[in-house]
C-alpha positions as a LaTeX table, in Angstrom:
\begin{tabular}{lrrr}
\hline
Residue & $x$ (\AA) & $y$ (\AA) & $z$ (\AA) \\
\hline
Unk1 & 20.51 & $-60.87$ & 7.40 \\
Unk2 & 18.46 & $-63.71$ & 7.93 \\
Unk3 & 15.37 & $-65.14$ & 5.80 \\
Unk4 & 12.96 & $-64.23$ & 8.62 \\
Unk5 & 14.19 & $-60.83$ & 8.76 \\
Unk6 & 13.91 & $-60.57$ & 4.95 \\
Unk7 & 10.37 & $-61.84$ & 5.38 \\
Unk8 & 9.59 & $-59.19$ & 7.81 \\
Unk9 & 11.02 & $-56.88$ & 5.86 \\
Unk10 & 9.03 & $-57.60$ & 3.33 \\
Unk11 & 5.83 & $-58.09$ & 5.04 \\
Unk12 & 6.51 & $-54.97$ & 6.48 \\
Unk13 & 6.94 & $-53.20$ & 3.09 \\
Unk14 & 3.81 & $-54.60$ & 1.75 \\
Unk15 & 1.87 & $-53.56$ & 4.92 \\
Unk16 & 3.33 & $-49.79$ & 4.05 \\
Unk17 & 2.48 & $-49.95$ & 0.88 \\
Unk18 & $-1.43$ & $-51.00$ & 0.98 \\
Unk19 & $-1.36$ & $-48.09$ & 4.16 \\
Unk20 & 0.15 & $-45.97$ & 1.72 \\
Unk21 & $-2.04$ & $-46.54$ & $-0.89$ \\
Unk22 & $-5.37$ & $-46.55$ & 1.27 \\
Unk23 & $-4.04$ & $-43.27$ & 3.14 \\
Unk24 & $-4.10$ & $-41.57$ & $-1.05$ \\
Unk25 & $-7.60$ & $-43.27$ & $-1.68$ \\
Unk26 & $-9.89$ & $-42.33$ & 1.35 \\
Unk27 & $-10.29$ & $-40.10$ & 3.87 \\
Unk28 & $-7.78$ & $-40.34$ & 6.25 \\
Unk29 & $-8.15$ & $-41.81$ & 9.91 \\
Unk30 & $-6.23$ & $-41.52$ & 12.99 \\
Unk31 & $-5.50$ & $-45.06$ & 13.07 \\
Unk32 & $-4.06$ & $-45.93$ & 10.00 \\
Unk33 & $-1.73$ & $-42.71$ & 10.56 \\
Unk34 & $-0.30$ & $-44.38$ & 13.76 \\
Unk35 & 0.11 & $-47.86$ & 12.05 \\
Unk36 & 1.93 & $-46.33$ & 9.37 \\
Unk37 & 3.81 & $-44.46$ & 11.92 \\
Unk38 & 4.71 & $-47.99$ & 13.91 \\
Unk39 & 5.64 & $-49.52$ & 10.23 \\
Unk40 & 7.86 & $-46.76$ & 9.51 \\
Unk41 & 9.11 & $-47.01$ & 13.06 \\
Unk42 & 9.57 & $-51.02$ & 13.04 \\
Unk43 & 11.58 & $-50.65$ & 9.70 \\
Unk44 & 14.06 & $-47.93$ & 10.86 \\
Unk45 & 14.93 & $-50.54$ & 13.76 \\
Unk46 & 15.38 & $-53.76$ & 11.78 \\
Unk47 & 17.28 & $-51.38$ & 9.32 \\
Unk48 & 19.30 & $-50.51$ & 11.91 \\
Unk49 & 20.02 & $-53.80$ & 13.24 \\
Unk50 & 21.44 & $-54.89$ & 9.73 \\
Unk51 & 24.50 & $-55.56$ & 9.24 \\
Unk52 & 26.26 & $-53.36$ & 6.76 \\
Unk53 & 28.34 & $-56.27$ & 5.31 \\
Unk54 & 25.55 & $-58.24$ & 3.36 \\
Unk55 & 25.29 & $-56.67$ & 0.05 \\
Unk56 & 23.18 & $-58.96$ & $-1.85$ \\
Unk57 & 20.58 & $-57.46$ & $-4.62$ \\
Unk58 & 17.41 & $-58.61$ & $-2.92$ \\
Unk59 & 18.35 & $-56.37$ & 0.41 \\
Unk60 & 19.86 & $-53.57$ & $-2.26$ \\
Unk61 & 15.87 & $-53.65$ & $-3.68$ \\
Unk62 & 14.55 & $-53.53$ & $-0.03$ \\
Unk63 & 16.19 & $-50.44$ & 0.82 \\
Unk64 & 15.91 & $-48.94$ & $-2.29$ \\
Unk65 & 11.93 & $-49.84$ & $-1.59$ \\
Unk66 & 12.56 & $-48.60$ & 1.33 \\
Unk67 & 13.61 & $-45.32$ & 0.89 \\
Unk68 & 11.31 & $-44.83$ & $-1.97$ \\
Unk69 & 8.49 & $-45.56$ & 0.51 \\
Unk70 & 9.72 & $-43.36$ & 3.18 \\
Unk71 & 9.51 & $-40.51$ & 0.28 \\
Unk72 & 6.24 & $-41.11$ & $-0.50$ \\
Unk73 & 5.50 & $-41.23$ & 3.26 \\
Unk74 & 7.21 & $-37.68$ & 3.95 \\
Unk75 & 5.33 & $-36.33$ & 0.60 \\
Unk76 & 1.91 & $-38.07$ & 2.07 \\
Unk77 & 2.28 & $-36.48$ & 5.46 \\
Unk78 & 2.97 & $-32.98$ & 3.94 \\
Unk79 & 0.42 & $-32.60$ & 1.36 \\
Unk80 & $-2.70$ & $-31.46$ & 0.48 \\
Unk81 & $-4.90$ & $-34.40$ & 1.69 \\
Unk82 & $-3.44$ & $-33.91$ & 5.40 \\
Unk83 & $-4.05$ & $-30.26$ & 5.53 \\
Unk84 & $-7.71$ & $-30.68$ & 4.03 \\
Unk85 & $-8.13$ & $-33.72$ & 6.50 \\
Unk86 & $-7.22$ & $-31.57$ & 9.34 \\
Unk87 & $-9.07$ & $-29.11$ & 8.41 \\
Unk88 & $-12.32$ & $-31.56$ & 8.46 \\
Unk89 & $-10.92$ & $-32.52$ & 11.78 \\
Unk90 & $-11.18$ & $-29.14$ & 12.84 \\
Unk91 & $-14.32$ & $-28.09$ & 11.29 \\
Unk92 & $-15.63$ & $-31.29$ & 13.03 \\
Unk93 & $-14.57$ & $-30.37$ & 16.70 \\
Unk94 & $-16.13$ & $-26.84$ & 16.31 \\
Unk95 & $-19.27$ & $-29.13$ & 14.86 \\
Unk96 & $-19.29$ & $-31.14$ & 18.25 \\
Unk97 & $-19.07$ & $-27.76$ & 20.39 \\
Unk98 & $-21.87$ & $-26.29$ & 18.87 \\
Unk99 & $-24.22$ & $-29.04$ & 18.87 \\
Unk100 & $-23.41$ & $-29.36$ & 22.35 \\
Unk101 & $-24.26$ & $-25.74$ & 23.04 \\
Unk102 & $-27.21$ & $-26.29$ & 21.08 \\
Unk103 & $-28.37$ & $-29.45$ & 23.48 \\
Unk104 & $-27.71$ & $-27.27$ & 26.53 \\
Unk105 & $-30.22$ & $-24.43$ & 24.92 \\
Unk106 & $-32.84$ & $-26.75$ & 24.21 \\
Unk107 & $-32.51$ & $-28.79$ & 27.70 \\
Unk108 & $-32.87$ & $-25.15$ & 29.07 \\
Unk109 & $-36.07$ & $-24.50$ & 27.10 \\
Unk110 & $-37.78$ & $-27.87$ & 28.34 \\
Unk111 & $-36.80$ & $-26.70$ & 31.75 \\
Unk112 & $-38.60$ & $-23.20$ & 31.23 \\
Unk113 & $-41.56$ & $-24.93$ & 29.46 \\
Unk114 & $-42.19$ & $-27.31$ & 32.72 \\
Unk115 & $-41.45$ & $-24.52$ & 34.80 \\
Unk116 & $-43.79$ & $-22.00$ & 32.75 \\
Unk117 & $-46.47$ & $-25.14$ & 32.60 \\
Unk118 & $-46.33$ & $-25.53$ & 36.61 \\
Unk119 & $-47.26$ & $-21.32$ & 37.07 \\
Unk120 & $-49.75$ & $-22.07$ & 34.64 \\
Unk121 & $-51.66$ & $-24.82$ & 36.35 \\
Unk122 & $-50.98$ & $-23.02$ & 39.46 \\
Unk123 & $-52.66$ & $-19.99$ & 38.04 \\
Unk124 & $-55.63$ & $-22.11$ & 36.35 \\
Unk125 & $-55.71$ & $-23.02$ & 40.08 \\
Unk126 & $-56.13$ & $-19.66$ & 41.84 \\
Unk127 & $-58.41$ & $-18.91$ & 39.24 \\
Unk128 & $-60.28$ & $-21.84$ & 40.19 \\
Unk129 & $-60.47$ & $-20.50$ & 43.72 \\
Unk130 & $-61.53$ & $-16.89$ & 42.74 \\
Unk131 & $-64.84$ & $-18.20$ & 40.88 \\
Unk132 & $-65.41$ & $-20.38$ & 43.78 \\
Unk133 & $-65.11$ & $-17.37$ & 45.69 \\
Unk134 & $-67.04$ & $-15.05$ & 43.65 \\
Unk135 & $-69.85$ & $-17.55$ & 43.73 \\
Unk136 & $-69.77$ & $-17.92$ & 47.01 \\
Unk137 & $-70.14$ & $-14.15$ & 47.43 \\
Unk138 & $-72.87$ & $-14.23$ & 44.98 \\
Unk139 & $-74.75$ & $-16.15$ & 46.80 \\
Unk140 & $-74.21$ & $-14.65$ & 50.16 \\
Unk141 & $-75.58$ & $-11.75$ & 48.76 \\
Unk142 & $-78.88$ & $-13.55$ & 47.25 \\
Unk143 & $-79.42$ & $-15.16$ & 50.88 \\
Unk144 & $-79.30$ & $-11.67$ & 52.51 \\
Unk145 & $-81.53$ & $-9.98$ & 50.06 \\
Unk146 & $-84.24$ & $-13.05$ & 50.90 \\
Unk147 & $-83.32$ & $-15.52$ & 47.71 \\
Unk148 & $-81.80$ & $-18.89$ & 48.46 \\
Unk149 & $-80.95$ & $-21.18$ & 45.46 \\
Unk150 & $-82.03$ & $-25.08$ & 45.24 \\
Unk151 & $-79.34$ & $-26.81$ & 43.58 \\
Unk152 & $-79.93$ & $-30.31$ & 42.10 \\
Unk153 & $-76.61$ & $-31.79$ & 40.81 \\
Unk154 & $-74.71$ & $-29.04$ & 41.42 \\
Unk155 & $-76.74$ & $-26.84$ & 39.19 \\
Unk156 & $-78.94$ & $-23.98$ & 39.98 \\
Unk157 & $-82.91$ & $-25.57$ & 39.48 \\
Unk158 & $-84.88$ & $-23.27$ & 41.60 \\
Unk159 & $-85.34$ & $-20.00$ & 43.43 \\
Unk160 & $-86.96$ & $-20.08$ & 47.02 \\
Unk161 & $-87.88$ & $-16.23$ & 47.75 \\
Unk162 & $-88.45$ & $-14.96$ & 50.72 \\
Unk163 & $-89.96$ & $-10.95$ & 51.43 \\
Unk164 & $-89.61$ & $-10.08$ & 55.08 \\
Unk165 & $-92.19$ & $-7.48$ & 54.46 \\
Unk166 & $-95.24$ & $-9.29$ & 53.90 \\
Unk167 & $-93.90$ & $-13.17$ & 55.21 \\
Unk168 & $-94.45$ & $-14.62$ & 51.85 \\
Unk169 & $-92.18$ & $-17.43$ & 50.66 \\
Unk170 & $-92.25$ & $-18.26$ & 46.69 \\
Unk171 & $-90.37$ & $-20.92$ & 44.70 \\
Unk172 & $-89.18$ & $-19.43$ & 41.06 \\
Unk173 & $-88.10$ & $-22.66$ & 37.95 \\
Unk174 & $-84.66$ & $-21.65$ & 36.87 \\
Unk175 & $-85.20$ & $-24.42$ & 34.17 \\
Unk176 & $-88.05$ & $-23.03$ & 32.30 \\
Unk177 & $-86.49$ & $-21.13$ & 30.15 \\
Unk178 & $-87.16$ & $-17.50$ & 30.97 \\
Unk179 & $-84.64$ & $-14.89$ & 29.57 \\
Unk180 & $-82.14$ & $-13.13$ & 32.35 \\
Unk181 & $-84.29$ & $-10.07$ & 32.53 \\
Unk182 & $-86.91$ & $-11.37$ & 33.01 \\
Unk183 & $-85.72$ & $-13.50$ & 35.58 \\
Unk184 & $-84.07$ & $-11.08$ & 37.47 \\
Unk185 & $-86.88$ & $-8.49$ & 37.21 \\
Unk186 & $-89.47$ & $-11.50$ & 38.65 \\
Unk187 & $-87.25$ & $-12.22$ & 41.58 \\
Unk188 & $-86.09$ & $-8.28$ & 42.36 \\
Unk189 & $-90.12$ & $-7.76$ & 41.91 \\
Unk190 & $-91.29$ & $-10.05$ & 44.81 \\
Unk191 & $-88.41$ & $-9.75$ & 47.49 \\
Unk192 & $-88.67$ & $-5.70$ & 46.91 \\
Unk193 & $-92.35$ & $-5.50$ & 47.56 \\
\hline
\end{tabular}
């Protein structure tokens, strides 16, 4: 075996060991697993490609490292800490799925709350429309009963009244500050008489 193969070796080893060691201490990631996996994998092949006839005590230790590190590798992969990291792996998926699910039913909220905000401006709308209508009515029905109203920036300021029966014509202040009854008995009063 050559001294660059030794050194490979034992880079190798030591690169094993601290992934060993760092797999035991923290929580354990996908990507160490797979370089500790390619380690492993490099070291079978340069074991393989040994030759069997060197015997000397610093490859005897290598192997012997070896093998003792490919224990601890088999034990690593089998025990607790994998099971309980899968399991976080696991619990962490079904995380993902429902905070996905939960993104979907709030995305389909917003949609209902535009869609509930556009009926509602539609139906502030139409409502709108039906005052405008039933003011309009209003006041067809005050034009054919002989009152017409005298609007001064778009607000009601004065009553012209008008009784058929005896061709009079009267103007009645909205803005003076008469009660409602009183107002409407004073107008019903002179276009009845």
């Amino acid at each position: 075996m050559t001294p660059r193969q030794f050194e490979n070796i034992e880079n190798l080893l030591e690169q094993l060991k601290l992934e060993t060691t760092a797999f035991r201490s923290s929580t354990v990631d996908q990507e160490i697993r797979e370089n500790l996996k390619s380690a492993k994998t490099r070291l079978n092949d340069l074991s393989k490609n040994e030759p069997e006839e060197v015997q000397d005590p610093i490859t005897l230790e290598k192997e012997k490292r070896l093998a003792q590190l490919k224990t601890e590798w088999e034990t690593i992969k089998t025990g607790p800490e994998t099971s309980k990291w899968m399991s976080l792996t696991d619990e962490k998926a079904q995380l993902i799925k429902e905070i996905q699910e939960h993104n979907q039913e709030i995305q389909g909220m917003d949609d209902e709350i535009i869609r509930l905000q556009q009926e509602l401006s539609e139906l502030d709308h139409e409502g709108d429309e039906q005052e405008a209508d039933k003011v309009s009515l209003q006041l067809a029905v005050y034009r054919g009963l002989g009152v017409q109203m005298v609007s001064k920036d778009k607000k009601c300021v004065a009553a012209l009244l008008n009784n058929a029966n005896h061709h009079k014509v009267d103007s009645f202040d909205l803005n003076k500050g008469y009660s409602r009854s009183f107002t409407a008995n004073h107008i019903w009063e002179f276009i009845s008489k």
